[in-house]
Short mmCIF file of C-alpha atoms (C1' of nucleotides) and ligand atoms in Angstrom, two decimals:
data_model
loop_
_atom_site.label_atom_id
_atom_site.label_comp_id
_atom_site.label_asym_id
_atom_site.label_seq_id
_atom_site.Cartn_x
_atom_site.Cartn_y
_atom_site.Cartn_z
CA MET P 1297 26.78 -2.92 -10.47
CA LEU P 1298 26.11 -4.96 -7.57
CA ASN P 1299 26.96 -2.87 -5.32
CA LYS P 1300 23.64 -0.56 -6.21
CA ASN P 1301 21.59 -4.07 -6.07
CA VAL P 1302 22.48 -4.13 -2.66
CA PHE P 1303 22.00 -0.90 -1.77
CA LEU P 1304 18.11 -1.12 -3.24
CA GLU P 1305 17.61 -4.05 -1.65
CA LYS P 1306 18.35 -2.94 1.69
CA TYR P 1307 16.71 0.51 1.60
CA PHE P 1308 14.11 0.85 -1.31
CA LEU P 1309 12.57 -3.04 -1.26
CA MET P 1310 11.57 -3.02 1.98
CA THR P 1311 8.04 -4.40 2.71
CA ARG P 1312 4.71 -2.52 4.26
CA SER P 1313 5.27 -5.64 7.13
CA GLU P 1314 9.24 -4.88 7.58
CA GLU P 1315 8.96 -1.09 7.50
CA ASN P 1316 6.12 -0.98 10.62
CA TYR P 1317 7.74 -3.36 12.61
CA LEU P 1318 11.11 -0.82 12.81
CA LYS P 1319 8.60 1.82 13.43
CA THR P 1320 7.18 -0.13 16.10
CA ILE P 1321 10.41 -0.92 17.86
CA PHE P 1322 11.41 3.16 17.68
CA HIS P 1323 8.73 3.56 19.41
CA LEU P 1324 9.56 1.76 21.91
CA GLY P 1325 12.72 2.93 22.59
CA GLY P 1326 14.96 0.88 20.23
CA GLY P 1327 17.10 3.34 18.35
CA ASP P 1328 19.25 4.40 21.89
CA SER P 1329 20.55 0.83 21.98
CA LYS P 1330 18.19 -0.38 24.47
CA SER P 1331 16.52 -4.33 23.93
CA ILE P 1332 12.64 -4.41 23.14
CA THR P 1333 11.35 -7.63 24.44
CA THR P 1334 9.30 -9.63 21.88
CA ASN P 1335 6.02 -9.05 24.20
CA ALA P 1336 6.67 -5.59 23.65
CA ILE P 1337 6.53 -5.30 20.37
CA ALA P 1338 3.78 -7.67 20.00
CA GLU P 1339 1.54 -6.21 22.14
CA GLN P 1340 2.15 -2.64 20.63
CA MET P 1341 1.44 -4.14 17.16
CA GLU P 1342 -1.33 -6.44 17.80
CA THR P 1343 0.30 -9.75 16.86
CA LYS P 1344 2.14 -12.67 18.68
CA PRO P 1345 5.19 -13.01 20.25
CA SER P 1346 5.89 -15.85 17.75
CA SER P 1347 5.44 -13.59 14.36
CA VAL P 1348 7.90 -11.02 16.46
CA THR P 1349 10.64 -13.67 16.53
CA ASP P 1350 10.37 -14.89 12.74
CA MET P 1351 10.11 -10.67 12.14
CA ALA P 1352 13.29 -10.10 14.41
CA LYS P 1353 14.74 -13.10 12.54
CA LYS P 1354 14.40 -11.54 9.03
CA LEU P 1355 15.18 -7.87 9.75
CA SER P 1356 18.63 -9.12 11.89
CA GLU P 1357 19.37 -11.09 8.26
CA LYS P 1358 19.09 -7.37 6.70
CA GLY P 1359 21.18 -5.47 9.15
CA LEU P 1360 18.84 -3.77 10.42
CA VAL P 1361 18.44 -4.59 13.99
CA ASP P 1362 20.61 -6.45 16.30
CA TYR P 1363 18.84 -9.45 17.57
CA VAL P 1364 20.13 -11.83 20.61
CA ARG P 1365 17.80 -14.64 21.21
CA TYR P 1366 15.17 -13.94 24.13
CA GLN P 1367 16.78 -10.55 24.93
CA GLY P 1368 15.04 -8.53 22.03
CA VAL P 1369 15.71 -6.71 19.59
CA SER P 1370 17.40 -3.16 18.80
CA LEU P 1371 17.89 -0.64 15.74
CA THR P 1372 21.18 -1.01 13.95
CA ASP P 1373 22.41 2.49 12.64
CA ALA P 1374 20.83 1.23 9.33
CA GLY P 1375 17.68 0.40 10.88
CA ILE P 1376 17.30 3.59 12.68
CA LYS P 1377 17.60 5.70 9.38
CA THR P 1378 14.85 3.30 7.54
CA ALA P 1379 12.16 3.63 10.86
CA LEU P 1380 12.81 7.69 10.70
CA SER P 1381 12.56 8.17 7.47
CA ILE P 1382 8.87 5.81 7.53
CA ILE P 1383 8.16 8.76 10.72
CA ARG P 1384 8.89 11.27 8.97
CA LYS P 1385 6.54 10.40 5.94
CA HIS P 1386 3.61 9.50 8.31
CA ARG P 1387 4.22 12.85 10.16
CA LEU P 1388 4.77 15.36 6.72
CA TRP P 1389 1.16 12.87 5.57
CA GLU P 1390 -0.46 14.38 8.89
CA VAL P 1391 0.36 17.64 8.09
CA PHE P 1392 -0.93 17.56 4.89
CA LEU P 1393 -4.16 16.11 5.40
CA VAL P 1394 -4.78 18.58 8.21
CA LYS P 1395 -3.61 22.04 6.55
CA LYS P 1396 -4.40 21.42 3.02
CA LEU P 1397 -7.29 18.89 3.28
CA ASP P 1398 -9.08 20.33 6.25
CA PHE P 1399 -8.92 16.84 7.85
CA SER P 1400 -9.26 17.32 11.48
CA TRP P 1401 -6.23 15.47 13.77
CA ASP P 1402 -8.32 12.77 14.96
CA GLU P 1403 -8.46 12.05 11.11
CA VAL P 1404 -5.38 12.00 10.13
CA HIS P 1405 -3.57 8.90 12.00
CA GLU P 1406 -5.42 6.12 10.46
CA VAL P 1407 -4.87 7.25 6.75
CA ALA P 1408 -1.31 8.14 7.11
CA GLU P 1409 -0.58 4.62 8.46
CA GLN P 1410 -1.42 3.65 4.73
CA LEU P 1411 0.35 6.88 2.90
CA GLU P 1412 3.68 6.80 5.03
CA HIS P 1413 4.26 3.39 2.47
CA ILE P 1414 4.16 4.72 -0.87
CA LYS P 1415 7.35 4.88 -2.13
CA SER P 1416 8.76 7.99 -3.77
CA GLU P 1417 11.49 10.03 -2.42
CA LYS P 1418 10.47 12.92 -4.81
CA LEU P 1419 6.59 12.99 -4.03
CA ILE P 1420 7.65 13.34 0.08
CA ASP P 1421 10.10 16.08 -0.58
CA LYS P 1422 7.50 18.35 -2.71
CA ILE P 1423 4.71 17.27 0.59
CA ASP P 1424 7.52 18.74 2.46
CA ALA P 1425 8.34 22.04 0.79
CA LEU P 1426 4.46 22.09 0.02
CA LEU P 1427 3.63 22.50 3.71
CA ASP P 1428 6.98 24.77 4.27
CA PHE P 1429 8.88 22.20 5.42
CA PRO P 1430 7.04 21.68 9.27
CA LYS P 1431 9.00 21.27 12.46
CA TYR P 1432 6.28 19.70 14.19
CA ASP P 1433 3.22 17.25 13.34
CA PRO P 1434 -0.63 18.06 14.18
CA HIS P 1435 -0.53 16.56 17.06
CA GLY P 1436 2.91 18.33 17.98
CA ASP P 1437 5.51 15.41 17.39
CA PRO P 1438 8.58 16.83 15.34
CA ILE P 1439 9.29 15.97 12.05
CA PRO P 1440 12.40 14.54 11.86
CA THR P 1441 14.72 15.78 8.66
CA LYS P 1442 15.60 14.40 5.44
CA ASP P 1443 18.70 13.16 6.87
CA GLY P 1444 17.07 11.80 9.97
CA LYS P 1445 17.80 14.66 12.71
CA PHE P 1446 14.85 15.91 15.00
CA GLN P 1447 14.34 19.17 16.49
CA GLU P 1448 14.06 18.42 19.70
CA ARG P 1449 12.14 21.48 22.09
CA ASP P 1450 11.83 21.65 25.45
CA GLU P 1451 8.88 20.77 26.66
CA LYS P 1452 7.70 19.12 29.64
CA LEU P 1453 3.85 17.41 31.14
CA LEU P 1454 1.34 19.99 32.37
CA SER P 1455 1.07 17.73 35.26
CA ASP P 1456 4.81 18.49 35.98
CA MET P 1457 4.53 22.40 35.88
CA PRO P 1458 4.49 24.71 39.42
CA ILE P 1459 1.79 26.51 40.23
CA ASN P 1460 2.17 30.49 38.58
CA SER P 1461 4.12 28.97 35.76
CA ASN P 1462 3.32 30.18 32.26
CA GLY P 1463 3.36 28.69 28.74
CA ILE P 1464 1.93 27.27 25.76
CA CYS P 1465 0.60 23.64 24.78
CA VAL P 1466 2.73 22.45 21.81
CA GLY P 1467 1.84 18.46 21.95
CA VAL P 1468 -0.15 15.67 23.41
CA LYS P 1469 0.76 12.48 24.51
CA ASP P 1470 -1.88 10.06 24.01
CA SER P 1471 -2.95 10.88 20.67
CA SER P 1472 -5.47 8.74 20.38
CA VAL P 1473 -9.52 9.89 19.13
CA PRO P 1474 -10.95 9.90 21.91
CA PHE P 1475 -8.74 12.05 23.96
CA LEU P 1476 -8.35 14.33 21.00
CA LYS P 1477 -12.13 14.57 20.52
CA PHE P 1478 -12.53 15.35 24.18
CA LEU P 1479 -9.79 18.30 23.88
CA ASP P 1480 -11.46 19.91 20.68
CA LYS P 1481 -14.60 19.69 22.97
CA ASN P 1482 -12.84 21.82 25.60
CA LYS P 1483 -11.64 24.19 23.74
CA ILE P 1484 -7.84 22.94 24.43
CA ALA P 1485 -5.86 23.33 20.69
CA LEU P 1486 -2.26 23.34 20.48
CA GLY P 1487 -1.14 26.72 20.81
CA ASN P 1488 -3.44 27.98 23.86
CA THR P 1489 -1.51 30.05 26.46
CA ILE P 1490 -1.44 28.07 29.81
CA LYS P 1491 -0.87 29.00 33.55
CA VAL P 1492 -1.09 26.86 36.50
CA LEU P 1493 -3.43 28.62 38.86
CA ASP P 1494 -3.83 25.79 41.28
CA LYS P 1495 -2.92 22.05 42.57
CA GLU P 1496 -5.25 19.81 43.72
CA ASP P 1497 -3.40 17.70 46.15
CA PHE P 1498 -6.89 15.92 47.10
CA ASP P 1499 -7.54 13.99 43.06
CA ASN P 1500 -4.43 16.18 41.31
CA SER P 1501 -6.54 18.09 39.42
CA LEU P 1502 -5.53 21.52 38.07
CA ARG P 1503 -7.03 24.57 38.21
CA ILE P 1504 -5.80 26.75 34.83
CA GLN P 1505 -6.17 29.68 32.53
CA MET P 1506 -6.21 28.90 29.06
CA ASN P 1507 -6.38 31.31 26.45
CA GLY P 1508 -7.03 33.27 29.45
CA LYS P 1509 -10.20 31.28 30.90
CA GLU P 1510 -10.33 29.81 33.84
CA MET P 1511 -11.20 26.21 34.07
CA ARG P 1512 -10.65 23.03 35.86
CA ILE P 1513 -8.50 19.66 34.32
CA SER P 1514 -8.22 16.37 35.83
CA HIS P 1515 -4.88 14.64 36.42
CA GLN P 1516 -5.50 12.19 33.48
CA ILE P 1517 -5.86 15.53 30.93
CA ALA P 1518 -2.80 17.30 32.32
CA SER P 1519 -0.74 14.02 32.60
CA ASN P 1520 -1.31 14.13 28.62
CA LEU P 1521 -0.87 17.27 27.65
CA TYR P 1522 3.00 18.76 26.83
CA VAL P 1523 3.80 22.25 27.54
CA LYS P 1524 6.55 24.35 26.59
CA LYS P 1525 7.67 26.41 29.70
CA ASN P 1526 7.64 30.36 29.08
CA ASP P 1527 11.55 30.78 29.70
CA MET V 1495 -25.18 -6.70 11.29
CA LEU V 1496 -24.33 -9.85 8.82
CA ASN V 1497 -25.44 -7.64 6.44
CA LYS V 1498 -22.88 -4.99 6.94
CA ASN V 1499 -19.96 -7.23 6.92
CA VAL V 1500 -20.97 -8.55 3.57
CA PHE V 1501 -20.35 -5.07 2.39
CA LEU V 1502 -17.85 -4.89 3.82
CA GLU V 1503 -15.91 -7.87 2.58
CA LYS V 1504 -16.66 -7.25 -0.87
CA TYR V 1505 -16.42 -3.88 -1.37
CA PHE V 1506 -13.60 -2.84 1.38
CA LEU V 1507 -11.24 -5.12 1.95
CA MET V 1508 -10.20 -5.43 -1.24
CA THR V 1509 -6.12 -6.22 -1.40
CA ARG V 1510 -3.47 -4.45 -3.19
CA SER V 1511 -3.73 -7.43 -6.27
CA GLU V 1512 -7.54 -7.90 -6.72
CA GLU V 1513 -7.73 -4.17 -7.01
CA ASN V 1514 -5.39 -4.49 -10.07
CA TYR V 1515 -7.33 -7.38 -11.68
CA LEU V 1516 -10.06 -5.33 -12.06
CA LYS V 1517 -8.59 -2.16 -12.99
CA THR V 1518 -6.71 -4.14 -15.76
CA ILE V 1519 -9.69 -6.41 -16.74
CA PHE V 1520 -11.47 -2.81 -16.92
CA HIS V 1521 -9.32 -1.56 -19.17
CA LEU V 1522 -9.08 -4.20 -21.73
CA GLY V 1523 -12.88 -3.82 -22.15
CA GLY V 1524 -14.41 -6.25 -19.76
CA GLY V 1525 -16.95 -3.71 -18.73
CA ASP V 1526 -19.15 -3.90 -21.51
CA SER V 1527 -19.70 -7.42 -20.98
CA LYS V 1528 -17.07 -8.84 -23.51
CA SER V 1529 -15.59 -11.41 -22.40
CA ILE V 1530 -11.29 -11.16 -21.32
CA THR V 1531 -8.98 -13.83 -21.72
CA THR V 1532 -6.98 -15.10 -19.15
CA ASN V 1533 -3.59 -14.55 -21.71
CA ALA V 1534 -4.64 -11.57 -22.46
CA ILE V 1535 -4.78 -10.45 -18.73
CA ALA V 1536 -1.61 -12.18 -18.19
CA GLU V 1537 0.25 -10.35 -21.09
CA GLN V 1538 -1.01 -7.09 -20.01
CA MET V 1539 -0.06 -7.36 -16.30
CA GLU V 1540 3.33 -9.22 -16.67
CA THR V 1541 1.94 -12.47 -14.99
CA LYS V 1542 1.22 -16.24 -15.66
CA PRO V 1543 -1.95 -16.92 -16.87
CA SER V 1544 -2.63 -19.64 -14.69
CA SER V 1545 -1.97 -16.76 -12.09
CA VAL V 1546 -5.10 -15.53 -13.88
CA THR V 1547 -7.18 -18.30 -13.63
CA ASP V 1548 -6.90 -18.64 -9.41
CA MET V 1549 -8.02 -15.06 -9.22
CA ALA V 1550 -10.22 -15.10 -11.51
CA LYS V 1551 -12.26 -17.56 -9.10
CA LYS V 1552 -11.91 -15.47 -6.27
CA LEU V 1553 -12.93 -12.97 -8.03
CA SER V 1554 -15.88 -14.44 -9.17
CA GLU V 1555 -16.65 -16.08 -5.83
CA LYS V 1556 -16.70 -12.19 -4.68
CA GLY V 1557 -19.67 -11.37 -7.12
CA LEU V 1558 -16.76 -9.17 -8.88
CA VAL V 1559 -16.82 -10.81 -12.12
CA ASP V 1560 -18.58 -13.41 -13.91
CA TYR V 1561 -15.87 -16.04 -15.05
CA VAL V 1562 -16.52 -19.34 -17.39
CA ARG V 1563 -13.61 -21.66 -17.04
CA TYR V 1564 -12.00 -21.95 -20.44
CA GLN V 1565 -14.07 -18.50 -21.62
CA GLY V 1566 -12.54 -16.16 -19.80
CA VAL V 1567 -13.82 -12.86 -17.49
CA SER V 1568 -16.02 -9.98 -18.00
CA LEU V 1569 -16.93 -7.59 -14.97
CA THR V 1570 -20.00 -7.59 -12.85
CA ASP V 1571 -22.44 -4.19 -12.36
CA ALA V 1572 -20.37 -4.50 -8.97
CA GLY V 1573 -16.63 -5.12 -10.37
CA ILE V 1574 -17.27 -2.25 -13.24
CA LYS V 1575 -18.18 -0.12 -10.11
CA THR V 1576 -14.77 -1.09 -8.23
CA ALA V 1577 -12.81 -1.26 -10.98
CA LEU V 1578 -13.67 3.13 -12.23
CA SER V 1579 -13.14 4.06 -7.78
CA ILE V 1580 -9.74 2.62 -8.57
CA ILE V 1581 -9.24 4.36 -12.00
CA ARG V 1582 -10.64 7.68 -10.49
CA LYS V 1583 -8.33 7.86 -7.81
CA HIS V 1584 -5.60 7.01 -9.95
CA ARG V 1585 -5.91 9.76 -12.65
CA LEU V 1586 -6.95 12.13 -9.53
CA TRP V 1587 -3.38 11.84 -7.69
CA GLU V 1588 -1.89 12.23 -11.01
CA VAL V 1589 -3.67 15.69 -11.38
CA PHE V 1590 -2.93 16.39 -8.28
CA LEU V 1591 0.75 15.60 -9.17
CA VAL V 1592 1.23 17.59 -11.48
CA LYS V 1593 -0.99 20.15 -10.55
CA LYS V 1594 -0.06 20.98 -7.30
CA LEU V 1595 3.25 18.94 -6.91
CA ASP V 1596 4.87 20.33 -10.53
CA PHE V 1597 5.46 16.34 -11.41
CA SER V 1598 6.16 16.21 -15.58
CA TRP V 1599 3.23 13.92 -17.12
CA ASP V 1600 6.25 10.87 -17.65
CA GLU V 1601 6.29 10.94 -13.82
CA VAL V 1602 2.74 10.64 -12.67
CA HIS V 1603 1.65 7.30 -13.35
CA GLU V 1604 4.39 4.81 -11.19
CA VAL V 1605 3.07 7.00 -8.07
CA ALA V 1606 -0.38 6.87 -8.86
CA GLU V 1607 -0.27 3.00 -8.84
CA GLN V 1608 0.53 3.17 -5.72
CA LEU V 1609 -1.92 6.21 -4.18
CA GLU V 1610 -4.61 4.58 -5.63
CA HIS V 1611 -4.75 1.41 -3.80
CA ILE V 1612 -5.02 4.30 -0.62
CA LYS V 1613 -8.26 3.24 0.86
CA SER V 1614 -10.22 6.33 2.38
CA GLU V 1615 -13.16 8.07 0.51
CA LYS V 1616 -12.61 10.95 2.18
CA LEU V 1617 -9.58 11.41 0.76
CA ILE V 1618 -10.13 10.91 -2.62
CA ASP V 1619 -12.80 13.59 -1.85
CA LYS V 1620 -10.97 16.07 -0.47
CA ILE V 1621 -8.36 15.87 -3.14
CA ASP V 1622 -10.85 16.17 -5.63
CA ALA V 1623 -12.23 19.03 -4.54
CA LEU V 1624 -8.63 21.08 -4.11
CA LEU V 1625 -8.56 20.08 -7.86
CA ASP V 1626 -11.76 22.08 -7.86
CA PHE V 1627 -13.17 18.37 -9.64
CA PRO V 1628 -11.28 18.16 -12.68
CA LYS V 1629 -12.68 16.13 -15.66
CA TYR V 1630 -9.66 14.74 -17.45
CA ASP V 1631 -6.03 13.81 -16.32
CA PRO V 1632 -2.72 14.95 -17.68
CA HIS V 1633 -2.56 12.02 -20.32
CA GLY V 1634 -6.10 13.80 -21.02
CA ASP V 1635 -7.77 10.61 -19.85
CA PRO V 1636 -11.85 11.04 -17.94
CA ILE V 1637 -11.85 10.95 -14.90
CA PRO V 1638 -14.91 9.17 -13.58
CA THR V 1639 -17.81 10.97 -11.65
CA LYS V 1640 -17.97 9.37 -7.62
CA ASP V 1641 -21.10 7.46 -8.97
CA GLY V 1642 -18.91 6.27 -12.18
CA LYS V 1643 -19.89 7.71 -14.77
CA PHE V 1644 -17.87 8.82 -17.69
CA GLN V 1645 -17.74 12.40 -19.14
CA GLU V 1646 -17.07 11.38 -22.67
CA ARG V 1647 -15.43 13.70 -25.17
CA ASP V 1648 -16.08 13.45 -28.83
CA GLU V 1649 -12.07 12.69 -29.60
CA LYS V 1650 -10.58 11.64 -32.50
CA LEU V 1651 -6.75 9.90 -33.24
CA LEU V 1652 -4.69 13.06 -35.38
CA SER V 1653 -4.41 10.56 -37.88
CA ASP V 1654 -7.77 10.37 -38.59
CA MET V 1655 -8.37 14.17 -39.17
CA PRO V 1656 -9.40 15.16 -42.55
CA ILE V 1657 -6.88 17.75 -44.30
CA ASN V 1658 -7.49 21.51 -43.49
CA SER V 1659 -9.37 20.45 -40.33
CA ASN V 1660 -8.95 22.23 -37.07
CA GLY V 1661 -8.56 20.94 -33.68
CA ILE V 1662 -7.15 21.00 -30.28
CA CYS V 1663 -4.45 18.31 -28.80
CA VAL V 1664 -6.24 16.54 -25.73
CA GLY V 1665 -5.32 13.02 -25.54
CA VAL V 1666 -2.28 10.72 -25.74
CA LYS V 1667 -3.38 7.00 -26.42
CA ASP V 1668 -0.08 5.86 -25.67
CA SER V 1669 1.06 7.39 -22.51
CA SER V 1670 4.81 5.48 -22.14
CA VAL V 1671 7.54 7.43 -20.83
CA PRO V 1672 9.23 7.85 -23.72
CA PHE V 1673 6.83 9.35 -26.15
CA LEU V 1674 5.95 11.49 -22.94
CA LYS V 1675 9.48 12.61 -23.54
CA PHE V 1676 9.20 13.27 -26.89
CA LEU V 1677 6.52 15.49 -27.10
CA ASP V 1678 7.94 17.56 -24.80
CA LYS V 1679 11.65 17.41 -26.16
CA ASN V 1680 8.96 18.64 -29.21
CA LYS V 1681 6.69 21.11 -27.56
CA ILE V 1682 3.97 18.79 -28.19
CA ALA V 1683 1.08 19.76 -25.17
CA LEU V 1684 -2.40 19.42 -24.73
CA GLY V 1685 -4.39 22.43 -25.46
CA ASN V 1686 -2.39 23.25 -28.38
CA THR V 1687 -4.34 24.16 -31.55
CA ILE V 1688 -3.47 22.15 -34.71
CA LYS V 1689 -3.92 22.47 -38.03
CA VAL V 1690 -3.35 19.86 -40.57
CA LEU V 1691 -1.95 20.93 -43.37
CA ASP V 1692 -1.41 18.36 -45.91
CA LYS V 1693 -0.83 14.39 -45.70
CA GLU V 1694 1.76 12.66 -47.44
CA ASP V 1695 0.54 9.49 -49.00
CA PHE V 1696 4.01 7.67 -49.19
CA ASP V 1697 4.48 7.49 -45.20
CA ASN V 1698 1.40 8.69 -44.28
CA SER V 1699 3.35 11.64 -42.19
CA LEU V 1700 1.60 14.67 -41.54
CA ARG V 1701 2.83 18.17 -42.73
CA ILE V 1702 0.81 20.44 -39.59
CA GLN V 1703 0.60 23.89 -37.79
CA MET V 1704 0.81 23.63 -33.79
CA ASN V 1705 -0.14 26.74 -32.09
CA GLY V 1706 1.05 28.87 -35.65
CA LYS V 1707 4.34 26.72 -35.70
CA GLU V 1708 4.68 24.38 -38.82
CA MET V 1709 6.00 20.94 -38.47
CA ARG V 1710 6.05 17.93 -39.70
CA ILE V 1711 4.87 14.85 -37.93
CA SER V 1712 5.51 10.92 -38.60
CA HIS V 1713 2.03 8.30 -38.98
CA GLN V 1714 3.18 6.86 -35.64
CA ILE V 1715 3.34 10.48 -33.63
CA ALA V 1716 -0.01 11.06 -35.09
CA SER V 1717 -1.99 7.72 -34.97
CA ASN V 1718 -1.63 8.68 -30.81
CA LEU V 1719 -2.53 12.03 -30.35
CA TYR V 1720 -6.36 12.54 -29.72
CA VAL V 1721 -7.56 16.00 -30.97
CA LYS V 1722 -11.01 17.64 -30.48
CA LYS V 1723 -12.58 18.44 -33.53
CA ASN V 1724 -13.67 22.19 -34.31
CA ASP V 1725 -17.42 21.82 -34.66
"C1'" DA H 514 -14.45 -36.56 -37.88
"C1'" DT H 515 -10.29 -36.13 -36.91
"C1'" DC H 516 -5.32 -33.91 -35.91
"C1'" DT H 517 -3.11 -30.33 -34.21
"C1'" DA H 518 -1.77 -26.19 -32.19
"C1'" DT H 519 -2.64 -23.21 -28.95
"C1'" DT H 520 -5.29 -21.92 -24.68
"C1'" DT H 521 -6.45 -22.63 -20.32
"C1'" DT H 522 -6.24 -24.78 -16.46
"C1'" DT H 523 -4.75 -28.61 -12.57
"C1'" DA H 524 -1.38 -29.72 -9.47
"C1'" DG H 525 2.15 -29.41 -6.81
"C1'" DT H 526 5.72 -25.68 -4.62
"C1'" DT H 527 7.63 -21.14 -3.33
"C1'" DT H 528 7.54 -17.07 -0.25
"C1'" DT H 529 5.68 -14.12 3.16
"C1'" DG H 530 3.89 -13.18 6.98
"C1'" DT H 531 0.73 -15.00 9.89
"C1'" DC H 532 -1.18 -18.00 13.62
"C1'" DT H 533 -1.28 -22.27 17.74
"C1'" DA H 534 1.03 -25.39 20.47
"C1'" DA H 535 4.28 -27.77 22.45
"C1'" DA H 536 8.83 -26.92 23.60
"C1'" DT H 537 12.34 -24.56 25.47
"C1'" DT H 538 15.14 -20.75 28.13
"C1'" DT H 539 15.30 -17.07 31.64
"C1'" DA H 540 14.10 -14.93 35.84
"C1'" DA H 541 12.00 -14.90 40.21
"C1'" DA H 542 10.66 -17.03 44.62
"C1'" DT H 543 11.22 -20.27 48.29
"C1'" DA X 507 20.13 -24.69 44.47
"C1'" DT X 508 15.52 -26.28 43.19
"C1'" DT X 509 11.12 -25.23 42.04
"C1'" DT X 510 7.84 -22.36 39.46
"C1'" DA X 511 5.96 -18.57 36.14
"C1'" DA X 512 6.78 -15.87 32.57
"C1'" DA X 513 8.74 -15.04 28.17
"C1'" DT X 514 10.15 -16.53 24.04
"C1'" DT X 515 11.55 -19.79 20.81
"C1'" DT X 516 10.62 -24.16 17.63
"C1'" DA X 517 7.55 -26.72 14.36
"C1'" DG X 518 4.06 -27.22 12.04
"C1'" DA X 519 -0.14 -25.50 10.23
"C1'" DC X 520 -3.03 -21.67 6.59
"C1'" DA X 521 -3.74 -18.26 3.47
"C1'" DA X 522 -2.22 -14.97 -0.29
"C1'" DA X 523 -0.54 -14.66 -4.74
"C1'" DA X 524 2.55 -15.92 -7.31
"C1'" DC X 525 5.43 -19.44 -9.85
"C1'" DT X 526 6.43 -24.04 -13.21
"C1'" DA X 527 5.67 -28.22 -15.45
"C1'" DA X 528 1.65 -31.32 -16.74
"C1'" DA X 529 -3.01 -32.74 -18.35
"C1'" DA X 530 -7.17 -31.13 -20.44
"C1'" DA X 531 -10.13 -28.35 -23.43
"C1'" DT X 532 -10.80 -25.24 -27.21
"C1'" DA X 533 -10.39 -23.57 -32.08
"C1'" DG X 534 -8.13 -24.24 -36.55
"C1'" DA X 535 -7.24 -26.97 -40.08
"C1'" DT X 536 -7.51 -30.72 -43.26
MN1 MN O 462 -0.10 9.33 13.95
MN1 MN O 463 1.00 12.21 14.66
MN1 MN O 464 -1.69 6.62 -15.16
MN1 MN O 465 -3.40 8.97 -17.04
#
DNA sequence: ATCTATTTTTAGTTTTGTCTAAATTTAAAT
DNA sequence: ATTTAAATTTAGACAAAACTAAAAATAGAT
């Protein structure tokens, strides 16, 4: 009885703010027992370092992060588990919005930021099933499984591909609205085939074939596109 | 410019708590320029009258309710509009959960209480379209249109139907989980045909035919079922 | 018209999450 | 080893939303 209450407290009664902190710490690498600084978290979340310190204490108290004063925070196993469940929800909702409601990939993030905090295990499991258990979100980011496993993919940045190599465009590194809109405008989409034809030493721009059509791409762009190399 | 900010403040930046108050006031009849007492609101929301007073001032300040000290609150036109948009979202999400995710009608309310606060006009419009613009929610409650119109239905309580009259079960007055589960267990569902065979003066119970099968129903039950009478 | 029970409001506190400004610690440079 | 700049924490304040206890207003009964 007491045990159950402890469980409820730790895993279910998370505030929206706490969830956002855990997610951010995870994205900054705090899941690999790396210490993330308060400044880094504050910058990412557009808040103040002093606020981060307060939350670090609170999350530490709850056993979700390890916090050493002046040294930063890293996620505990419980913290990783919680962060992954939020990220899972975020990405599943993004897929839902694109596949079922015809949102474009540059519109989904903002809404998913809200939907990821809905508390209902049944709801997200049903959404998962409705979508036929997708492995990647609309930006090519992997969706953690229910038990918190990631499906890694052997991918590299287009800018790191050698000349004459082939592959398929599988993800974006920058998923900001302007970049996604730029890609749409230039008919660059996930799933497209890519062949690197030539690299320009002068500005590191690339000549590529995308779905058979030849085009030139700046280094800026190439360094924000993930490609799965053919064998 | 200033004007636009005022608009955003009033209509978009509503807190979850403010939205819940407006919804409750509407359900208590505050949309018909009837004054709702702080006590009534507090009881409905399971909070304290003093908290309601605070919120009444705040909502009044925002032009969403008319508030007269010691007299209670009623919704302004802006307040009604906002309340209806929350109710619309709540009911559309309930339909979504039942029709697309196979939730049962006793499971949807709790989740809809969360989903109704998601801020995205596009999202709810797309859900509406996905569901083919439903007019009623799983409990038979009407779904307001985008411009805040209600589709009224000519319905009456089963307990008020005369002997030998026919109709179709179209809604529940009490939509508590126990009542809904009781209806499931007794194969009473919306859409069923109903004929009143006999009324027992002693305890006001009814003998009815439901989908052709004869059954006896207590007054308690009959007074919580809405029926659309056949011409 | 006065009294009284009930309702409602006020005043003061609490919790959560944020902020600013000041103090402290750390890390880098001399 | 000092000095200095940057990062981090503390202290104190604030806003939102709730609460309790006390004060004030209302409405009903005499
Ligand atoms: Mn996203
Ligand atoms: Mn994404
Ligand atoms: Mn409901
Ligand atoms: Mn309903």
